[in-house]
């Protein structure tokens, strides 16, 4: 988790999977509707942002964010369930 960056991509209608770099990103993404969440090394995050903000992919992009790991990211990486949430022991 340390050293990773969270990249969230939100597509307008659908991701442009005809762009090979976007298709590769999809393989590493957690998808929720039009939102993709990726956890990448800083260099990979820079390359991903460059891919989606330049060229053909940009027209399909609605929004993106870059963030350092949050407490939620740490919880999920330690085996927490995104759908279950916190459970009182």
PDB file of C-alpha atoms in Angstrom:
ATOM      1  CA  UNK A   1       0.000   0.000   0.000  1.00  0.00           C
ATOM      2  CA  UNK A   2       2.844   2.356   0.792  1.00  0.00           C
ATOM      3  CA  UNK A   3       4.119   4.050  -2.313  1.00  0.00           C
ATOM      4  CA  UNK A   4       0.889   3.480  -4.218  1.00  0.00           C
ATOM      5  CA  UNK A   5      -1.404   6.116  -5.666  1.00  0.00           C
ATOM      6  CA  UNK A   6      -5.156   5.663  -6.099  1.00  0.00           C
ATOM      7  CA  UNK A   7      -6.375   6.717  -9.545  1.00  0.00           C
ATOM      8  CA  UNK A   8     -10.116   7.008 -10.120  1.00  0.00           C
ATOM      9  CA  UNK A   9     -11.450   7.389 -13.628  1.00  0.00           C
ATOM     10  CA  UNK A  10     -15.059   8.226 -14.435  1.00  0.00           C
ATOM     11  CA  UNK A  11     -16.176   7.738 -18.014  1.00  0.00           C
ATOM     12  CA  UNK A  12     -18.962   9.764 -19.683  1.00  0.00           C
ATOM     13  CA  UNK A  13     -20.823   6.812 -21.210  1.00  0.00           C
ATOM     14  CA  UNK A  14     -18.337   3.994 -21.602  1.00  0.00           C
ATOM     15  CA  UNK A  15     -14.592   3.521 -21.509  1.00  0.00           C
ATOM     16  CA  UNK A  16     -12.896   3.694 -24.922  1.00  0.00           C
ATOM     17  CA  UNK A  17     -11.675   0.098 -24.907  1.00  0.00           C
ATOM     18  CA  UNK A  18     -10.616   0.472 -28.528  1.00  0.00           C
ATOM     19  CA  UNK A  19      -7.658   2.483 -27.170  1.00  0.00           C
ATOM     20  CA  UNK A  20      -5.139  -0.274 -26.300  1.00  0.00           C
ATOM     21  CA  UNK A  21      -3.722   1.546 -23.243  1.00  0.00           C
ATOM     22  CA  UNK A  22      -7.219   1.955 -21.778  1.00  0.00           C
ATOM     23  CA  UNK A  23      -7.963  -1.737 -22.370  1.00  0.00           C
ATOM     24  CA  UNK A  24      -4.791  -2.587 -20.387  1.00  0.00           C
ATOM     25  CA  UNK A  25      -5.867  -0.271 -17.543  1.00  0.00           C
ATOM     26  CA  UNK A  26      -9.221  -2.065 -17.369  1.00  0.00           C
ATOM     27  CA  UNK A  27      -7.457  -5.327 -16.530  1.00  0.00           C
ATOM     28  CA  UNK A  28      -6.088  -3.708 -13.337  1.00  0.00           C
ATOM     29  CA  UNK A  29      -9.176  -1.682 -12.409  1.00  0.00           C
ATOM     30  CA  UNK A  30     -11.961  -2.311  -9.961  1.00  0.00           C
ATOM     31  CA  UNK A  31     -15.125  -1.259 -11.792  1.00  0.00           C
ATOM     32  CA  UNK A  32     -18.257   0.243 -10.306  1.00  0.00           C
ATOM     33  CA  UNK A  33     -20.578   1.459 -13.019  1.00  0.00           C
ATOM     34  CA  UNK A  34     -18.726   4.119 -15.011  1.00  0.00           C
ATOM     35  CA  UNK A  35     -16.034   4.490 -12.294  1.00  0.00           C
ATOM     36  CA  UNK A  36     -12.735   2.644 -12.379  1.00  0.00           C
ATOM     37  CA  UNK A  37     -10.414   2.559  -9.370  1.00  0.00           C
ATOM     38  CA  UNK A  38      -6.766   1.621  -9.789  1.00  0.00           C
ATOM     39  CA  UNK A  39      -3.921   1.395  -7.284  1.00  0.00           C
ATOM     40  CA  UNK A  40      -0.657   2.074  -9.060  1.00  0.00           C
ATOM     41  CA  UNK A  41       2.946   3.029  -8.448  1.00  0.00           C
ATOM     42  CA  UNK A  42       3.485   6.793  -8.944  1.00  0.00           C
ATOM     43  CA  UNK A  43       5.167   6.301 -12.340  1.00  0.00           C
ATOM     44  CA  UNK A  44       2.315   4.087 -13.532  1.00  0.00           C
ATOM     45  CA  UNK A  45      -0.238   6.613 -12.251  1.00  0.00           C
ATOM     46  CA  UNK A  46       1.448   9.409 -14.226  1.00  0.00           C
ATOM     47  CA  UNK A  47       1.398   7.256 -17.360  1.00  0.00           C
ATOM     48  CA  UNK A  48      -2.284   6.356 -16.815  1.00  0.00           C
ATOM     49  CA  UNK A  49      -3.267  10.016 -16.412  1.00  0.00           C
ATOM     50  CA  UNK A  50      -1.284  10.948 -19.526  1.00  0.00           C
ATOM     51  CA  UNK A  51      -3.064   8.188 -21.451  1.00  0.00           C
ATOM     52  CA  UNK A  52      -6.583   9.232 -20.479  1.00  0.00           C
ATOM     53  CA  UNK A  53      -6.046  13.006 -20.706  1.00  0.00           C
ATOM     54  CA  UNK A  54      -4.405  12.895 -24.109  1.00  0.00           C
ATOM     55  CA  UNK A  55      -5.522  11.507 -27.398  1.00  0.00           C
ATOM     56  CA  UNK A  56      -8.711   9.584 -28.122  1.00  0.00           C
ATOM     57  CA  UNK A  57      -9.461   8.590 -24.522  1.00  0.00           C
ATOM     58  CA  UNK A  58      -9.915  12.194 -23.350  1.00  0.00           C
ATOM     59  CA  UNK A  59     -13.270  12.648 -25.123  1.00  0.00           C
ATOM     60  CA  UNK A  60     -14.714   9.708 -23.170  1.00  0.00           C
ATOM     61  CA  UNK A  61     -13.359  10.847 -19.776  1.00  0.00           C
ATOM     62  CA  UNK A  62     -15.772  12.659 -17.439  1.00  0.00           C
ATOM     63  CA  UNK A  63     -13.531  13.029 -14.360  1.00  0.00           C
ATOM     64  CA  UNK A  64     -10.406  11.677 -12.711  1.00  0.00           C
ATOM     65  CA  UNK A  65      -8.733  11.919  -9.317  1.00  0.00           C
ATOM     66  CA  UNK A  66      -5.328  11.017  -7.940  1.00  0.00           C
ATOM     67  CA  UNK A  67      -4.908  10.446  -4.235  1.00  0.00           C
ATOM     68  CA  UNK A  68      -2.576   8.866  -1.745  1.00  0.00           C
ATOM     69  CA  UNK A  69      -4.049   5.832   0.055  1.00  0.00           C
ATOM     70  CA  UNK A  70      -6.873   6.606   2.494  1.00  0.00           C
ATOM     71  CA  UNK A  71      -7.866   4.683   5.623  1.00  0.00           C
ATOM     72  CA  UNK A  72     -10.493   2.922   3.502  1.00  0.00           C
ATOM     73  CA  UNK A  73      -7.781   1.784   1.071  1.00  0.00           C
ATOM     74  CA  UNK A  74      -5.755   0.394   3.970  1.00  0.00           C
ATOM     75  CA  UNK A  75      -8.827  -1.385   5.394  1.00  0.00           C
ATOM     76  CA  UNK A  76      -9.633  -2.978   2.029  1.00  0.00           C
ATOM     77  CA  UNK A  77      -6.020  -4.033   1.458  1.00  0.00           C
ATOM     78  CA  UNK A  78      -6.030  -5.801   4.842  1.00  0.00           C
ATOM     79  CA  UNK A  79      -8.989  -7.945   3.829  1.00  0.00           C
ATOM     80  CA  UNK A  80     -11.972  -5.721   4.595  1.00  0.00           C
ATOM     81  CA  UNK A  81     -14.995  -6.202   2.366  1.00  0.00           C
ATOM     82  CA  UNK A  82     -16.170  -3.189   0.382  1.00  0.00           C
ATOM     83  CA  UNK A  83     -19.763  -4.408   0.312  1.00  0.00           C
ATOM     84  CA  UNK A  84     -19.955  -5.573   3.915  1.00  0.00           C
ATOM     85  CA  UNK A  85     -18.551  -2.446   5.578  1.00  0.00           C
ATOM     86  CA  UNK A  86     -17.446  -2.419   9.186  1.00  0.00           C
ATOM     87  CA  UNK A  87     -18.960  -5.088  11.390  1.00  0.00           C
ATOM     88  CA  UNK A  88     -19.278  -4.753  15.150  1.00  0.00           C
ATOM     89  CA  UNK A  89     -17.462  -7.634  16.839  1.00  0.00           C
TER      90      UNK A  89
END
